[in-house]
Amino acid sequence: MARVDTATRAAARITRVRSRVLDLPLPADFRPAWGRGEVQRSFFVTLVEIETEDGITGVTAAEAGPEAAVAIERFVTPHLVGQDAAAPERLIGVLRDAEVLGSPVYFVEVALWDIVGKLAGMPVYRLWGAATERVRAYCATGEVRTAEHRVEDCRRIAADGFRAVKLRFHSDDPREDIKVVEAVRRELGDRLAILVDANQAGVLPGMGGHRQWSFQTAVNVARELERLGVVWLEEPLSRHDYAGLRRLRDRLGTMQLAGGENNHGIHEFALLVEKGCYDVLQPDAVLSEGVYQIKKIAALAEAAGLVVAPHTWTHGIGLLANLHLVASIPNTSLFEFPHEPPGWPASALSQMLVEKPWIDQDGCLAPPQRPGFGFELDEELVERYTVARFG
Ligand SMILES: [Mg+2]
């Protein structure tokens, strides 16, 4: 077989990697279900741009503050400058090694594929096979609210055109949360499919104490939710309790188990598939592994009869990276669309983008048709909220 001389084809040689740390405001107080006692008024995003010799720039972002920018500057930039950006498979090792040394930087792979798409003149999902042109979205809520409040929310969510909603469980007594599901089911019937996120897989330190569910609590809650026709239960147990997840899954009938947003690396997802932990894997293209590496995870899932429905609650660029990813695979289901007014509406998640993603009349999302991941930054807003620069 003829050897291809890749050195002569490095058209997209990387010349610079620069990061801007943004502190983006939220329009109202937000009380995340996953951070007990926390009141959030803004969120950190680190925007990373990879510049190339021929003038193409790839863009990505981390759901992280200066720690991500420092990790990139120390552990990634020295190994990227001078390399061919259009060869992400040769550079993924740098991103994997960086996680051993500092803050995870898997989101950087998005910028490389953004460059590949721009060079090819194609949206990334088409470059990767375009399994579909749009995906059905569900409205992901983020707070624990009363049954009365949530029924009102769900009426609005259904009127907006969503066909599915995800509710959060984080009351001290999960029976309180089950009452919310009962109320929504009673008042809205089958207008909205219901998903439930228990957020038990990752323990946040210092958030007023997180009390993880026992196996028995997970079983009791799961049985009730199955009775109520819930589509999936997300993260009922620790992210490494492979045996417990499998035992729980074996006890369920029609309801699916979902999880994986807090797992890292292709090998850990291979383990989740092998151990039979979940029906729905939820890697995130800017958190869990490189975006193209997750496409490989999707292939493992496909062979095992599982689906991939990424976590997307990071920022607008992360949402779009995940959208291109799922539009390129055959085995996906519902797509997470974070939208929890007034604290965290979809417009806040995507505030740094000129065009903010929103569902069509069928409750579906379509990836942008421009080359790469297809977004354009609102430079004026980005500059206004930049608090630090690196590179
Ligand atoms: Mg989740």
Coordinates of C-alpha atoms and ligand atoms in Angstrom, one line a residue:
M1 CA 0.0 0.0 0.0
A2 CA 1.3 3.4 -0.9
R3 CA 2.3 5.6 2.0
V4 CA 0.7 9.0 2.0
D5 CA 3.0 11.9 3.0
T6 CA 0.9 13.8 5.4
A7 CA 3.5 16.5 6.1
T8 CA 2.9 18.1 2.7
R9 CA -0.8 18.3 3.3
A10 CA -0.8 20.3 6.6
A11 CA -2.9 23.1 5.1
A12 CA -4.5 23.8 8.4
R13 CA -1.3 24.2 10.5
I14 CA -2.1 25.6 13.9
T15 CA -0.5 29.0 14.6
R16 CA -2.2 30.1 17.8
V17 CA -4.6 28.9 20.5
R18 CA -6.3 31.7 22.5
S19 CA -8.8 31.6 25.3
R20 CA -11.2 34.1 26.8
V21 CA -12.9 33.4 30.1
L22 CA -16.5 34.8 30.1
D23 CA -18.7 35.3 33.1
L24 CA -22.2 35.3 31.5
P25 CA -25.1 36.7 33.4
L26 CA -28.4 34.9 34.0
P27 CA -31.6 37.0 33.7
A28 CA -32.9 35.9 37.2
D29 CA -31.8 33.8 40.2
F30 CA -31.4 30.1 39.3
R31 CA -31.5 27.4 41.9
P32 CA -30.0 24.2 40.3
A33 CA -31.6 21.0 41.5
W34 CA -28.1 19.5 41.4
G35 CA -26.5 22.1 43.8
R36 CA -28.5 22.1 47.0
G37 CA -28.7 25.6 48.5
E38 CA -26.9 27.2 45.5
V39 CA -28.3 30.3 44.0
Q40 CA -26.7 31.0 40.6
R41 CA -26.6 34.4 38.9
S42 CA -24.1 33.9 36.2
F43 CA -22.0 31.1 34.7
F44 CA -18.4 30.7 33.5
V45 CA -17.6 29.8 29.9
T46 CA -14.1 29.6 28.5
L47 CA -14.2 30.3 24.8
V48 CA -11.3 28.8 22.9
E49 CA -10.2 29.7 19.3
I50 CA -7.7 27.7 17.3
E51 CA -6.2 29.7 14.5
T52 CA -4.5 28.2 11.4
E53 CA -2.0 29.3 8.8
D54 CA -4.6 29.5 6.1
G55 CA -6.9 31.8 8.1
I56 CA -9.5 29.3 9.2
T57 CA -10.4 29.5 12.9
G58 CA -12.0 26.7 14.9
V59 CA -14.1 27.7 17.9
T60 CA -15.2 25.8 21.0
A61 CA -16.0 26.4 24.6
A62 CA -15.7 24.9 28.1
E63 CA -18.3 24.9 30.8
A64 CA -15.5 26.1 33.1
G65 CA -13.6 29.2 34.3
P66 CA -9.9 30.1 34.3
E67 CA -8.9 26.5 35.3
A68 CA -9.8 25.4 31.7
A69 CA -7.8 28.2 30.1
V70 CA -4.8 27.4 32.3
A71 CA -4.9 23.7 31.5
I72 CA -5.0 24.5 27.8
E73 CA -2.2 27.0 28.0
R74 CA 0.1 24.6 30.0
F75 CA -0.8 21.2 28.7
V76 CA -2.4 21.6 25.2
T77 CA -1.2 24.6 23.3
P78 CA 2.5 23.6 23.3
H79 CA 1.5 20.3 21.6
L80 CA -1.0 21.8 19.1
V81 CA 0.9 24.8 17.6
G82 CA 2.6 23.6 14.4
Q83 CA 0.3 20.6 14.1
D84 CA -2.4 20.0 11.4
A85 CA -5.7 20.9 12.9
A86 CA -7.5 18.9 10.2
A87 CA -6.1 15.7 11.7
P88 CA -8.0 15.5 15.0
E89 CA -7.4 11.7 15.4
R90 CA -3.7 12.5 15.7
L91 CA -4.3 15.0 18.4
I92 CA -6.8 13.4 20.7
G93 CA -4.0 11.8 22.7
V94 CA -2.9 15.3 23.8
L95 CA -6.4 16.0 25.1
R96 CA -6.6 12.7 26.9
D97 CA -3.2 13.2 28.6
A98 CA -4.2 16.7 29.6
E99 CA -7.0 15.3 31.8
V100 CA -4.4 13.4 33.8
L101 CA -2.5 16.7 34.4
G102 CA -5.3 19.2 34.9
S103 CA -8.9 20.3 34.1
P104 CA -10.4 18.1 31.4
V105 CA -10.1 19.7 27.9
Y106 CA -12.1 17.3 25.7
F107 CA -14.1 20.2 24.4
V108 CA -11.0 21.3 22.3
E109 CA -11.8 18.5 19.8
V110 CA -14.9 20.5 18.8
A111 CA -12.6 23.3 17.5
L112 CA -10.6 20.9 15.4
W113 CA -13.7 19.4 13.8
D114 CA -15.0 23.0 13.3
I115 CA -11.9 23.6 11.2
V116 CA -12.3 20.3 9.3
G117 CA -15.9 21.2 8.5
K118 CA -14.9 24.7 7.4
L119 CA -12.1 23.3 5.2
A120 CA -14.5 20.9 3.6
G121 CA -17.3 23.5 3.3
M122 CA -19.7 21.2 5.0
P123 CA -21.7 21.1 8.3
V124 CA -20.0 18.5 10.6
Y125 CA -23.1 16.3 10.8
R126 CA -23.1 15.9 7.0
L127 CA -19.4 15.2 7.0
W128 CA -20.1 12.4 9.5
G129 CA -22.9 10.8 7.5
A130 CA -26.1 12.8 8.2
A131 CA -28.3 10.1 9.7
T132 CA -31.1 12.6 10.1
E133 CA -31.8 16.3 9.4
R134 CA -33.4 17.0 12.8
V135 CA -34.0 15.5 16.2
R136 CA -36.9 15.5 18.6
A137 CA -36.1 17.7 21.6
Y138 CA -37.3 17.6 25.2
C139 CA -37.5 20.6 27.5
A140 CA -35.0 20.1 30.3
T141 CA -36.0 21.9 33.5
G142 CA -33.4 22.6 36.2
E143 CA -35.1 23.5 39.5
V144 CA -37.1 21.6 42.0
R145 CA -40.5 23.3 42.1
T146 CA -43.9 22.7 43.7
A147 CA -46.5 20.5 41.8
E148 CA -48.7 23.6 41.2
H149 CA -45.8 25.6 39.8
R150 CA -44.6 22.7 37.6
V151 CA -48.1 22.0 36.2
E152 CA -48.2 25.7 35.1
D153 CA -44.7 25.4 33.6
C154 CA -45.7 22.2 31.7
R155 CA -48.7 23.9 30.2
R156 CA -46.4 26.6 28.9
I157 CA -43.8 24.0 27.7
A158 CA -46.5 22.1 25.8
A159 CA -47.9 25.3 24.3
D160 CA -44.3 26.2 23.2
G161 CA -44.4 23.0 21.1
F162 CA -42.4 20.6 23.1
R163 CA -43.6 17.0 23.2
A164 CA -41.5 15.9 26.2
V165 CA -40.2 17.4 29.5
K166 CA -37.6 16.4 32.0
L167 CA -38.3 17.0 35.7
R168 CA -35.7 17.1 38.5
F169 CA -35.8 15.1 41.7
H170 CA -34.0 16.6 44.6
S171 CA -36.4 16.9 47.6
D172 CA -35.2 15.4 50.9
D173 CA -38.1 13.0 50.5
P174 CA -38.4 11.7 46.9
R175 CA -42.1 11.1 47.5
E176 CA -42.5 14.9 47.2
D177 CA -41.0 14.8 43.8
I178 CA -43.2 11.8 42.7
K179 CA -46.2 14.0 43.6
V180 CA -45.0 16.5 41.0
V181 CA -44.9 13.8 38.3
E182 CA -48.4 12.6 39.4
A183 CA -49.7 16.2 39.1
V184 CA -48.2 16.8 35.7
R185 CA -49.5 13.4 34.4
R186 CA -52.9 14.1 35.8
E187 CA -53.2 17.7 34.4
L188 CA -51.5 17.2 31.0
G189 CA -52.2 13.5 30.3
D190 CA -50.2 12.3 27.3
R191 CA -49.5 15.8 25.8
L192 CA -46.0 15.6 27.3
A193 CA -43.8 12.6 27.6
I194 CA -42.1 12.7 31.0
L195 CA -38.5 12.1 31.8
V196 CA -36.9 12.3 35.3
D197 CA -33.4 13.2 36.3
A198 CA -32.3 12.2 39.8
N199 CA -28.7 13.7 39.4
Q200 CA -27.3 11.1 41.8
A201 CA -24.2 10.2 39.7
G202 CA -22.0 13.1 40.7
V203 CA -21.7 14.5 44.1
L204 CA -21.0 18.2 44.3
P205 CA -19.0 19.1 47.3
G206 CA -20.0 22.0 49.5
M207 CA -23.5 22.4 48.3
G208 CA -25.3 22.1 51.6
G209 CA -24.7 18.3 51.7
H210 CA -25.7 15.9 49.0
R211 CA -27.4 12.8 50.3
Q212 CA -27.1 10.1 47.7
W213 CA -30.0 7.6 47.2
S214 CA -29.6 4.1 48.5
F215 CA -30.2 1.2 46.1
Q216 CA -33.5 0.6 47.8
T217 CA -34.6 4.2 47.4
A218 CA -33.7 4.0 43.7
V219 CA -35.8 0.8 43.3
N220 CA -38.8 2.4 45.1
V221 CA -38.7 5.6 43.1
A222 CA -38.1 3.7 39.8
R223 CA -41.2 1.5 40.5
E224 CA -43.4 4.5 41.1
L225 CA -42.1 6.3 38.0
E226 CA -42.7 3.2 35.9
R227 CA -46.2 3.1 37.1
L228 CA -46.6 6.7 36.0
G229 CA -45.4 5.9 32.5
V230 CA -42.1 7.9 32.8
V231 CA -39.9 7.3 29.7
W232 CA -36.5 7.3 31.5
L233 CA -35.0 7.7 34.9
E234 CA -31.6 9.4 34.7
E235 CA -28.7 8.9 37.1
P236 CA -30.4 7.1 40.0
L237 CA -27.1 5.8 41.4
S238 CA -23.4 6.7 41.5
R239 CA -21.7 6.9 38.1
H240 CA -19.3 4.0 39.0
D241 CA -21.9 1.7 40.7
Y242 CA -21.9 -0.5 37.6
A243 CA -23.3 -3.6 39.4
G244 CA -26.1 -1.5 41.2
L245 CA -27.2 0.1 37.9
R246 CA -27.3 -3.3 36.2
R247 CA -29.4 -4.8 39.1
L248 CA -31.8 -1.8 39.0
R249 CA -32.1 -2.0 35.2
D250 CA -32.9 -5.7 35.5
R251 CA -35.8 -4.9 37.7
L252 CA -37.5 -2.5 35.3
G253 CA -40.0 -3.2 32.6
T254 CA -40.7 -0.5 30.1
M255 CA -38.9 2.4 31.7
Q256 CA -35.4 3.1 30.6
L257 CA -32.3 3.9 32.7
A258 CA -30.2 6.8 31.4
G259 CA -26.8 8.2 32.5
G260 CA -23.2 8.9 31.7
E261 CA -22.9 12.7 31.7
N262 CA -20.4 12.4 34.6
N263 CA -18.4 9.5 33.2
H264 CA -15.3 10.3 31.2
G265 CA -13.4 8.7 28.4
I266 CA -14.2 6.1 25.7
H267 CA -13.0 3.3 28.0
E268 CA -15.4 4.1 30.8
F269 CA -18.3 4.2 28.3
A270 CA -17.2 0.9 26.9
L271 CA -17.5 -0.4 30.4
L272 CA -21.0 1.0 30.9
V273 CA -22.0 -0.7 27.6
E274 CA -20.4 -4.0 28.6
K275 CA -21.8 -4.0 32.1
G276 CA -25.3 -3.3 30.8
C277 CA -25.8 -0.2 33.1
Y278 CA -28.0 1.9 31.0
D279 CA -30.5 1.9 28.1
V280 CA -29.6 5.5 27.2
L281 CA -26.0 6.7 27.3
Q282 CA -25.6 10.4 27.8
P283 CA -22.0 11.5 27.0
D284 CA -21.6 15.2 26.4
A285 CA -19.5 16.4 23.4
V286 CA -17.8 19.1 25.5
L287 CA -17.5 17.2 28.8
S288 CA -17.1 13.5 28.5
E289 CA -14.8 12.8 25.6
G290 CA -13.9 14.4 22.3
V291 CA -17.0 14.9 20.1
Y292 CA -15.8 12.4 17.5
Q293 CA -14.7 9.9 20.2
I294 CA -18.4 10.0 21.3
K295 CA -19.3 8.9 17.8
K296 CA -17.2 5.8 18.4
I297 CA -19.1 5.3 21.7
A298 CA -22.3 5.6 19.8
A299 CA -21.2 2.7 17.5
L300 CA -20.6 0.6 20.6
A301 CA -24.0 1.5 21.8
E302 CA -25.6 0.7 18.5
A303 CA -24.1 -2.8 18.5
A304 CA -25.5 -3.4 22.0
G305 CA -28.9 -2.1 21.1
L306 CA -28.6 1.1 23.1
V307 CA -29.3 4.7 22.3
V308 CA -27.2 7.9 22.8
A309 CA -28.9 11.0 24.0
P310 CA -26.2 13.5 25.1
H311 CA -26.2 15.7 28.1
T312 CA -26.2 19.3 26.8
W313 CA -26.6 21.6 29.7
T314 CA -23.4 23.6 29.2
H315 CA -23.6 26.5 26.7
G316 CA -24.8 27.1 23.2
I317 CA -21.7 25.8 21.5
G318 CA -21.9 22.6 23.5
L319 CA -25.6 22.2 22.6
L320 CA -24.8 22.6 18.8
A321 CA -21.8 20.2 19.0
N322 CA -24.1 17.6 20.6
L323 CA -26.8 18.3 18.0
H324 CA -24.4 17.7 15.0
L325 CA -23.2 14.5 16.8
V326 CA -26.7 13.0 17.2
A327 CA -27.7 14.0 13.7
S328 CA -24.8 11.9 12.4
I329 CA -25.8 8.7 14.3
P330 CA -28.7 6.3 13.7
N331 CA -29.3 5.4 17.4
T332 CA -30.4 8.5 19.2
S333 CA -33.7 9.4 20.9
L334 CA -34.8 12.6 22.6
F335 CA -32.4 15.6 22.6
E336 CA -31.9 17.6 25.8
F337 CA -32.9 21.3 25.3
P338 CA -32.3 23.2 28.5
H339 CA -35.0 25.8 29.1
E340 CA -36.0 26.9 32.6
P341 CA -37.3 30.5 32.7
P342 CA -36.9 32.8 34.4
G343 CA -33.4 31.9 35.7
W344 CA -32.0 29.8 32.9
P345 CA -34.0 30.2 29.6
A346 CA -32.6 28.8 26.4
S347 CA -31.7 32.3 25.3
A348 CA -29.3 32.6 28.3
L349 CA -27.6 29.2 27.5
S350 CA -26.9 30.4 23.9
Q351 CA -26.4 34.1 24.7
M352 CA -22.9 34.2 23.1
L353 CA -24.4 33.0 19.7
V354 CA -25.9 35.4 17.1
E355 CA -28.6 32.8 16.3
K356 CA -30.0 31.0 19.3
P357 CA -31.3 27.5 18.7
W358 CA -35.0 26.9 19.1
I359 CA -37.4 24.1 18.3
D360 CA -39.5 24.0 15.1
Q361 CA -43.3 23.4 14.9
D362 CA -42.9 19.7 15.5
G363 CA -40.7 20.2 18.6
C364 CA -37.5 19.3 16.7
L365 CA -34.1 20.9 16.4
A366 CA -32.0 21.0 13.2
P367 CA -28.3 21.6 13.0
P368 CA -27.2 24.8 11.3
Q369 CA -26.3 24.4 7.6
R370 CA -23.1 26.5 7.6
P371 CA -19.7 24.7 7.4
G372 CA -18.3 23.4 10.7
F373 CA -20.6 23.5 13.6
G374 CA -22.3 26.5 12.0
F375 CA -22.5 29.1 14.7
E376 CA -21.5 32.7 14.8
L377 CA -20.3 34.4 18.0
D378 CA -21.9 37.6 19.2
E379 CA -18.5 39.3 19.5
E380 CA -19.9 42.4 21.2
L381 CA -21.5 40.4 24.0
V382 CA -18.4 38.1 24.3
E383 CA -16.1 41.1 24.8
R384 CA -18.5 42.7 27.3
Y385 CA -18.4 39.7 29.6
T386 CA -14.7 38.7 29.1
V387 CA -13.0 38.6 32.5
A388 CA -9.6 37.1 31.6
R389 CA -7.5 36.3 28.5
F390 CA -4.9 33.6 27.8
G391 CA -2.8 33.0 24.7
Ligands
MG1 MG -28.7 14.9 33.8

